[in-house]
Coordinates of C-alpha atoms in Angstrom, one line a residue:
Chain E
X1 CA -20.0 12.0 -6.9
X2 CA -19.0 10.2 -9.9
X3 CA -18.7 6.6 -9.3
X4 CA -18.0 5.6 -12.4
X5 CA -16.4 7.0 -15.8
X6 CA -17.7 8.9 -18.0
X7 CA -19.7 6.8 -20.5
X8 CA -17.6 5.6 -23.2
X9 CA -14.5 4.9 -20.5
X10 CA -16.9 3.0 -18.2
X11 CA -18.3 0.9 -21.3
X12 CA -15.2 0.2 -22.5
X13 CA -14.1 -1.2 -19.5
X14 CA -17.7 -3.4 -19.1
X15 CA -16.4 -4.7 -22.3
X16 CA -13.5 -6.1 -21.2
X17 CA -14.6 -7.1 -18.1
X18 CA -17.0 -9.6 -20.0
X19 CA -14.4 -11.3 -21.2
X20 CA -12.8 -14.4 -19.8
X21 CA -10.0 -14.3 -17.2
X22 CA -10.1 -10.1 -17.4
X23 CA -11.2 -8.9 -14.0
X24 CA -12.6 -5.4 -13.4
X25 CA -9.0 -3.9 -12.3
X26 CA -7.5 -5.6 -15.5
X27 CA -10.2 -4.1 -17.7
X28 CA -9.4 -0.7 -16.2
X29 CA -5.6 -1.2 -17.4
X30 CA -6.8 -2.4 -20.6
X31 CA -8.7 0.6 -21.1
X32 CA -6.2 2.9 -19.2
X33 CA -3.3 1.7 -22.0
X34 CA -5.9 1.7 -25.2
X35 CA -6.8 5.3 -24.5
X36 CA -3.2 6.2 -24.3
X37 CA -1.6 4.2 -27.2
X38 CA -1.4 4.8 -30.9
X39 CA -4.9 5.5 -32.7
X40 CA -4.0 3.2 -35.7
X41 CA -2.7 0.3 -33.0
X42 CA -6.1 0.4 -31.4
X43 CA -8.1 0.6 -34.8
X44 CA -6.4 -2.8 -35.6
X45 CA -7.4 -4.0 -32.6
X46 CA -11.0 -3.5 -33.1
X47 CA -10.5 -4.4 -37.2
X48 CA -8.8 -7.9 -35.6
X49 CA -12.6 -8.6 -33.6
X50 CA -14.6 -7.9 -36.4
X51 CA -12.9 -9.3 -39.3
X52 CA -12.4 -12.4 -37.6
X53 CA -15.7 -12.9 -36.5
X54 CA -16.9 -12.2 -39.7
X55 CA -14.4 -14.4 -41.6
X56 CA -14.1 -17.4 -38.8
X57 CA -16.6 -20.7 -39.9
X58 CA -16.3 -24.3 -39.3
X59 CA -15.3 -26.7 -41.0
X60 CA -17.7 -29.2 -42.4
X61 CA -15.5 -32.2 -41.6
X62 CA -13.4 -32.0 -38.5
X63 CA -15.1 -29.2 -36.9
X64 CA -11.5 -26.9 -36.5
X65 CA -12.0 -23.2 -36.7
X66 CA -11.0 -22.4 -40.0
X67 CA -11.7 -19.3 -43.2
X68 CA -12.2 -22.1 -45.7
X69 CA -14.6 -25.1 -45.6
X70 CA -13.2 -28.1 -45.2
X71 CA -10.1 -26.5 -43.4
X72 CA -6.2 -26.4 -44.5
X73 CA -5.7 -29.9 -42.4
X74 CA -8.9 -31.5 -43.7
X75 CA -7.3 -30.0 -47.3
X76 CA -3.8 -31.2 -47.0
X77 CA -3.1 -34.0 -49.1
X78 CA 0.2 -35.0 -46.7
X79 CA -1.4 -35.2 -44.2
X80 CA -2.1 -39.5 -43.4
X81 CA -6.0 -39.8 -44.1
X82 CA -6.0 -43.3 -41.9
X83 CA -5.7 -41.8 -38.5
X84 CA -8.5 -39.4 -36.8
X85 CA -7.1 -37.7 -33.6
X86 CA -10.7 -36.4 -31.0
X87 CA -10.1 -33.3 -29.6
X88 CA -12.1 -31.5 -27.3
X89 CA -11.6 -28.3 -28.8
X90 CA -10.0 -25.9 -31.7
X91 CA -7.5 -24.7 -29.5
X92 CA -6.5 -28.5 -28.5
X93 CA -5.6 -28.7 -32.3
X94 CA -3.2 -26.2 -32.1
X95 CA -1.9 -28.2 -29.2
X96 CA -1.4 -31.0 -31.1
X97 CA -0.2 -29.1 -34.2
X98 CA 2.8 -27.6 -32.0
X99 CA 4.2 -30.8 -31.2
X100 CA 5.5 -31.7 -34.3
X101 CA 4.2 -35.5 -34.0
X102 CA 1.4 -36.0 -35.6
X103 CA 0.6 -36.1 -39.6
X104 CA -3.3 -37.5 -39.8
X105 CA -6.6 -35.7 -39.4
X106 CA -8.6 -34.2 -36.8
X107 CA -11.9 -34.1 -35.4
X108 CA -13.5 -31.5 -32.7
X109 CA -16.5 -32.6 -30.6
X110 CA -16.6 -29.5 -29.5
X111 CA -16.7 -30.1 -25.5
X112 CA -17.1 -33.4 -23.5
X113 CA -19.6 -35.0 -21.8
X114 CA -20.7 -33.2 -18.5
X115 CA -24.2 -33.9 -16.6
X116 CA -23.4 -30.8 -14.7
X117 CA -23.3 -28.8 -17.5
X118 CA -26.4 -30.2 -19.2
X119 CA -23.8 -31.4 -21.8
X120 CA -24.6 -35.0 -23.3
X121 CA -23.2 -36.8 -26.8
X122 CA -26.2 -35.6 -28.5
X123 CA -24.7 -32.1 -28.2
X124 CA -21.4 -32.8 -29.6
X125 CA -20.0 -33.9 -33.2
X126 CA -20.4 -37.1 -32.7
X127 CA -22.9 -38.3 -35.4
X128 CA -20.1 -36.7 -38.2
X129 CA -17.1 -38.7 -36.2
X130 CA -19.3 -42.3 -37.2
X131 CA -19.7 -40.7 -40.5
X132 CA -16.1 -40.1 -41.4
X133 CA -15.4 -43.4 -39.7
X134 CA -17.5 -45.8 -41.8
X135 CA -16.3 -45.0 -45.2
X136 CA -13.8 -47.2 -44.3
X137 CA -10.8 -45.5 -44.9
X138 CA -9.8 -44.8 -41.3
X139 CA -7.8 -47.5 -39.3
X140 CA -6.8 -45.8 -36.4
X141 CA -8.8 -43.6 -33.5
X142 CA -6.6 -41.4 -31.3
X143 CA -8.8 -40.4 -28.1
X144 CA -7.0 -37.1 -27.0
X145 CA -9.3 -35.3 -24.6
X146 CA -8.6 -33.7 -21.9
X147 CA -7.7 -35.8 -18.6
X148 CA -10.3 -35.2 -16.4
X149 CA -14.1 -36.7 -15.4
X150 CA -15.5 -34.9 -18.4
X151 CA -13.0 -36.2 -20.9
X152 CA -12.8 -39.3 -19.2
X153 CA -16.2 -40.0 -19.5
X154 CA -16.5 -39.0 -23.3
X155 CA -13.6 -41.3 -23.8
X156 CA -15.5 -44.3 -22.2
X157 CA -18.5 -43.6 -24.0
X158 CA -16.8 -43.2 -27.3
X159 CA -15.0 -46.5 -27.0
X160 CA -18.2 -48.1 -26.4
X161 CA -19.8 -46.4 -29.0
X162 CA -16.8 -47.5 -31.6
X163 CA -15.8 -50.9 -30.4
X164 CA -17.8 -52.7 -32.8
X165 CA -16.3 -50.9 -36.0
X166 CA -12.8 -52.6 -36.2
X167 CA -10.9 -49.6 -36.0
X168 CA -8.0 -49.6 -33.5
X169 CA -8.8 -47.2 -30.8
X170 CA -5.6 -45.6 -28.7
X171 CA -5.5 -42.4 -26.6
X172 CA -2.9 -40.4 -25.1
X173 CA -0.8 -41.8 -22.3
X174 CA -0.7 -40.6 -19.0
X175 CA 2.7 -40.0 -16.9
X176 CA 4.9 -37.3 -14.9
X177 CA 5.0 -34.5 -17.4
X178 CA 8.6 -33.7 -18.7
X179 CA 10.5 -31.4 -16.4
X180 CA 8.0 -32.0 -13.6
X181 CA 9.1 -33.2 -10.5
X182 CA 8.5 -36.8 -8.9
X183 CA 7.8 -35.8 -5.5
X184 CA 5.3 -33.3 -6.6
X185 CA 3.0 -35.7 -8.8
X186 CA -0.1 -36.5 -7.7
X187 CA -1.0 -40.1 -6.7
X188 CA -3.2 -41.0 -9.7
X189 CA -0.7 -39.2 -12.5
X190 CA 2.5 -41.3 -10.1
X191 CA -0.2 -44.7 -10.6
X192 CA -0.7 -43.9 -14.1
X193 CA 3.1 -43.4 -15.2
X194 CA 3.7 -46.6 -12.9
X195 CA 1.1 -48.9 -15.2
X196 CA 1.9 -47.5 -18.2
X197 CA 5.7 -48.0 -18.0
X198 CA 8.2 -48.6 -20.8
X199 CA 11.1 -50.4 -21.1
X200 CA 14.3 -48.2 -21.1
Chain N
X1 CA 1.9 -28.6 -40.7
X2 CA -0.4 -25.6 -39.2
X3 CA 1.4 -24.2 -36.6
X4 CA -0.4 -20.9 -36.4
X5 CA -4.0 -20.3 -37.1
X6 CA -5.7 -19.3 -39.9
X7 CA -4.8 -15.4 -40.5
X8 CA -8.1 -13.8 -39.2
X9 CA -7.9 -15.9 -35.7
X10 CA -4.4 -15.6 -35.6
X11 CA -4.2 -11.5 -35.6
X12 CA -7.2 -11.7 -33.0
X13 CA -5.1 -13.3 -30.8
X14 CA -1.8 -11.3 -31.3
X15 CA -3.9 -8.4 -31.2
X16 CA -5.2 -9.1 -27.8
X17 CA -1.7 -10.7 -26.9
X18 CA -0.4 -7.4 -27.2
X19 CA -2.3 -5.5 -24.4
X20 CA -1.1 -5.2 -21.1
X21 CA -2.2 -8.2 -18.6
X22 CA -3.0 -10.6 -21.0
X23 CA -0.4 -13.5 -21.7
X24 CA -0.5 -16.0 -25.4
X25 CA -3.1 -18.3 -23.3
X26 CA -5.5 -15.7 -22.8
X27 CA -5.4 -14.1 -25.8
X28 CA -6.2 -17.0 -27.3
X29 CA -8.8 -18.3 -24.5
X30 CA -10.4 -14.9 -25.2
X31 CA -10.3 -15.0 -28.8
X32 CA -12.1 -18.3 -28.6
X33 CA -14.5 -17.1 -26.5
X34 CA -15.3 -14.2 -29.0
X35 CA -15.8 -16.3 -31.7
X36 CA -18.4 -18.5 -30.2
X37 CA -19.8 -15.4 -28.8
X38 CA -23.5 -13.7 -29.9
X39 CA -22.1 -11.4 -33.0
X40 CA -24.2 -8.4 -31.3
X41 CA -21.7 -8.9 -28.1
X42 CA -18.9 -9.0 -30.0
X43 CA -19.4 -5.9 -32.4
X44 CA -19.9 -4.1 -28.9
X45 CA -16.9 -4.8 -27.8
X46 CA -15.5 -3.1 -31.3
X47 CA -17.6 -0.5 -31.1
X48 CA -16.8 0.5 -27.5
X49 CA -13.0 0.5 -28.6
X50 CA -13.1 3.1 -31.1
X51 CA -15.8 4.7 -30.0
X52 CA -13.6 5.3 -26.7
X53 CA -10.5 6.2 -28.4
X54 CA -13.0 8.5 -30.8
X55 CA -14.1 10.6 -27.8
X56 CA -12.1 10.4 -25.0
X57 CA -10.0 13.5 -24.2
X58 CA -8.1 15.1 -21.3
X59 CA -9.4 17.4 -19.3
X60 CA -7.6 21.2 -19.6
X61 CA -7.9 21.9 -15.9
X62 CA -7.3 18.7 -13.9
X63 CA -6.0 16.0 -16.1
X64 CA -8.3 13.5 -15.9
X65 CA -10.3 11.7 -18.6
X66 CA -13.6 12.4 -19.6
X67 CA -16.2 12.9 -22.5
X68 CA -16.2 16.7 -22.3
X69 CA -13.1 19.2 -21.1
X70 CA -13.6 20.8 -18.3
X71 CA -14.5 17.4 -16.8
X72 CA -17.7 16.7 -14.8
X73 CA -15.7 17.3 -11.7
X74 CA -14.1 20.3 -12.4
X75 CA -17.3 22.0 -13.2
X76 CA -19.3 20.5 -10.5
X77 CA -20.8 23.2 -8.4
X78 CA -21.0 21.2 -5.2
X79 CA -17.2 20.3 -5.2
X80 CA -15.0 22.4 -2.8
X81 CA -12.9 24.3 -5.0
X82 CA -10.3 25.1 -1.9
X83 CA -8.9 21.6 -2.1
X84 CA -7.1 20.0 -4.4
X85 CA -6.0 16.3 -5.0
X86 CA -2.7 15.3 -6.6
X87 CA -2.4 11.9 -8.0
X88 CA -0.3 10.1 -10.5
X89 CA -2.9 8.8 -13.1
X90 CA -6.5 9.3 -14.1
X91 CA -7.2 5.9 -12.4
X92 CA -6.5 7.2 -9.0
X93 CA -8.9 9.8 -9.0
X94 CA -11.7 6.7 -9.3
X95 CA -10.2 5.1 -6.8
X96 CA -10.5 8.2 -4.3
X97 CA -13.8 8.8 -5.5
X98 CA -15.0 4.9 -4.4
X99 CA -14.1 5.9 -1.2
X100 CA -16.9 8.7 -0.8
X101 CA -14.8 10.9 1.3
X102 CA -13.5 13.6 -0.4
X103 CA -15.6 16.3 -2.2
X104 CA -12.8 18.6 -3.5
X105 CA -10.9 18.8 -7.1
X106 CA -8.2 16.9 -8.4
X107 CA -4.6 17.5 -10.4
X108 CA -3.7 14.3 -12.2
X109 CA 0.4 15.1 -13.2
X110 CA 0.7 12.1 -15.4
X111 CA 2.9 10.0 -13.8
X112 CA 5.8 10.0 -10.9
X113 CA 9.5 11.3 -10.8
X114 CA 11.2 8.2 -12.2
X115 CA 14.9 8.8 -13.3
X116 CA 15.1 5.0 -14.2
X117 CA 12.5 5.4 -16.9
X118 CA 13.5 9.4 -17.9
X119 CA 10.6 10.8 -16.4
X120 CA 11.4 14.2 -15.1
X121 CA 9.9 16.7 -13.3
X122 CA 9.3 18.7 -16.6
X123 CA 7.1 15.4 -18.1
X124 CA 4.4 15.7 -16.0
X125 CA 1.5 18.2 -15.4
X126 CA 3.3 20.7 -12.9
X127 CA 3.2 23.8 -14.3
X128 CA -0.8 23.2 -14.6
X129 CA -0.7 22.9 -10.8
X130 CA 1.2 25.7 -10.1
X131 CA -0.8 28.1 -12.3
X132 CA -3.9 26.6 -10.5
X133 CA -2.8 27.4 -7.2
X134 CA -1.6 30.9 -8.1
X135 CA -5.6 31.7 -8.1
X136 CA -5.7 32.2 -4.3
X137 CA -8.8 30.1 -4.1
X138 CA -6.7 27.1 -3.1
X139 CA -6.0 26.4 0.8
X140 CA -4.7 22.5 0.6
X141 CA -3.4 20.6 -1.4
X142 CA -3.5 17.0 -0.8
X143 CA -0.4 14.7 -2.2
X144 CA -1.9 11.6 -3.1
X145 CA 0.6 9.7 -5.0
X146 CA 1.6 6.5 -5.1
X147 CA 3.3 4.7 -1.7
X148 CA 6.6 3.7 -3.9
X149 CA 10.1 5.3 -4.2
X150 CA 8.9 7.5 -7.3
X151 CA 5.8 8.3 -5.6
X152 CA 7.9 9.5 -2.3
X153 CA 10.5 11.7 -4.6
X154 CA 7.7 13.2 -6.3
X155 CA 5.8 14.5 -3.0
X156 CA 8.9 15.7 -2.3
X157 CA 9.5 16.9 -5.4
X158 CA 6.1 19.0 -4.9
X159 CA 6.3 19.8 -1.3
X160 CA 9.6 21.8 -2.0
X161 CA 8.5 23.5 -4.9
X162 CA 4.7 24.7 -3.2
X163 CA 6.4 25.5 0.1
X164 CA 6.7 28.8 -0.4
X165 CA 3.4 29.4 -1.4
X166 CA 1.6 29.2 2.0
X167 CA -0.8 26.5 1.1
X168 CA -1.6 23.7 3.6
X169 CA 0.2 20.9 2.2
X170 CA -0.7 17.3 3.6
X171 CA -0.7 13.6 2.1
X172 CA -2.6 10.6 2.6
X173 CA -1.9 8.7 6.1
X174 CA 0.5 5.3 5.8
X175 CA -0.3 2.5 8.3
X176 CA -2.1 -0.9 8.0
X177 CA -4.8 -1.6 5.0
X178 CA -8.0 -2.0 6.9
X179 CA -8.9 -6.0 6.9
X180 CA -5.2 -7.0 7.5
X181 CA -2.6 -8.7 9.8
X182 CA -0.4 -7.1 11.9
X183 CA 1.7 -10.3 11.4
X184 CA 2.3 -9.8 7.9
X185 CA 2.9 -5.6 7.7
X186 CA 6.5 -5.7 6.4
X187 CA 8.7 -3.1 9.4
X188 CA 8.4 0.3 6.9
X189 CA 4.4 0.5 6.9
X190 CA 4.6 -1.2 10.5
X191 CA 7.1 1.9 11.8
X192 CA 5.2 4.1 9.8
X193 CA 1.5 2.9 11.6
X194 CA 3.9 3.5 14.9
X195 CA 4.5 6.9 14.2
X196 CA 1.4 8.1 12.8
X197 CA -0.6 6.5 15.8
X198 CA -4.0 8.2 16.9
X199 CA -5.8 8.3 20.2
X200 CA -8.1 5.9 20.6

């Protein structure tokens, strides 16, 4: 009986189901629509995956994704060079990017300290963050990883690593998140947005 | 201030945005993924896509996709060419075959009657069936289609239409999924498990 498609179906739907977050039954609708939608819509799609990996790099200074090296942000000369804000990742960037707030630099360490991973400082960008850092034109640090043990820990080690170079070191706060509800915060978030209270 | 990516990473993340299943956080989770992926993975995945869309047709008998028309099932000697299987879409017919139970043909129509979406009985693969069954080597025909209001009308739909023909006409049993609780059957497939009950 056949069990699976005929070839080019059934590896195009072992494709997607490598992907993240696409599970075999949503790789079979992905394939399913693709073979039944517009020829030029799904040559795009497949120009989209190799253009961009052909055209993506890093940049040199902050580590963002980027098509030029240094990047657009790294580029911009409005953008305020005295603050560097650590990010975990690209996509954290864009994060930040959206909310309209901020106007200095980045830089991307490109994951956080995790034993259980096999993930240490060595194997993120952390040598180029004291580089940029002690030519002296930076004044301010924003530690803006991710809130849990991994990013935690990177942010602990970080301000270890950094206390000694006079440079102001801050990092996001931690609170209910806006339109959330009270009864539905966990203890540690409720603590949090208790210590770190502001006057009204 | 960049509030979309660079153009390359940005059109790989609409273009994934724009297939069914996958939401703005995926796309992007996924583009992310591609770009720190081994470039031999990723060109793959492109070449899977058009090489699908390149050679992927329908088959002229049953409907169903495949590499080469008539499809592997249709010209399977084993298969019991007596029988045939309506569904709604090629997809089904993998699912039927998973279950290793059935060794006859199958008439994929394309779709169900669904007046709310303009899908008439003229849209789907009918006439196909009907010239099929005029052969005489059919005995039963098996209505497999979906357990859902369009489903319903369109076994209906069909068991009007082939009654005159003096072919056995059945269609899958309803009743409880294998593995679940009695509890939670909502009163239709509950009534229906009633009335379709077997000796023990």
């Amino acid at each position: 009986m056949a069990l699976a498609y005929d070839g080019a179906i059934q590896q195009l739907i072992d494709s997607f189901a490598r992907l993240p977050g696409i599970g075999p039954k949503g790789a079979q609708r992905i394939a399913f629509y693709l073979l039944g939608a517009d020829a030029q819509e799904v040559q795009d799609l497949a120009d989209a995956i190799t253009t961009a990996k052909a055209k993506v790099r890093f940049c040199e200074i902050c580590g963002n994704v980027c098509e030029t090296s240094p990047c657009p942000i790294c580029e911009d000369p409005r953008r305020d060079r005295a603050v560097i804000c650590v990010v975990e990742e690209p996509k954290d960037v864009m994060s930040i990017e959206r909310t309209r707030e901020y106007r200095g630099l980045y830089h991307v360490l490109g994951g956080a300290i995790n034993p259980m991973a096999n993930i240490g400082p060595s194997d993120l960008r952390i040598p180029n963050l004291l580089k940029r850092l002690k030519s002296g034109e930076v004044t301010e640090v924003i530690m803006a990883l991710d809130p849990n043990i991994e990013g935690e820990a990177t942010t602990t080690y970080l301000s270890r690593l950094l206390g000694p170079l006079e440079i102001k070191l801050t990092r996001l706060a931690s609170g209910l998140p806006v339109g959330s509800d009270l009864e539905y915060a966990d203890e540690i978030t409720l603590g949090r947005a208790l210590t770190g209270r502001s006057e009204v």
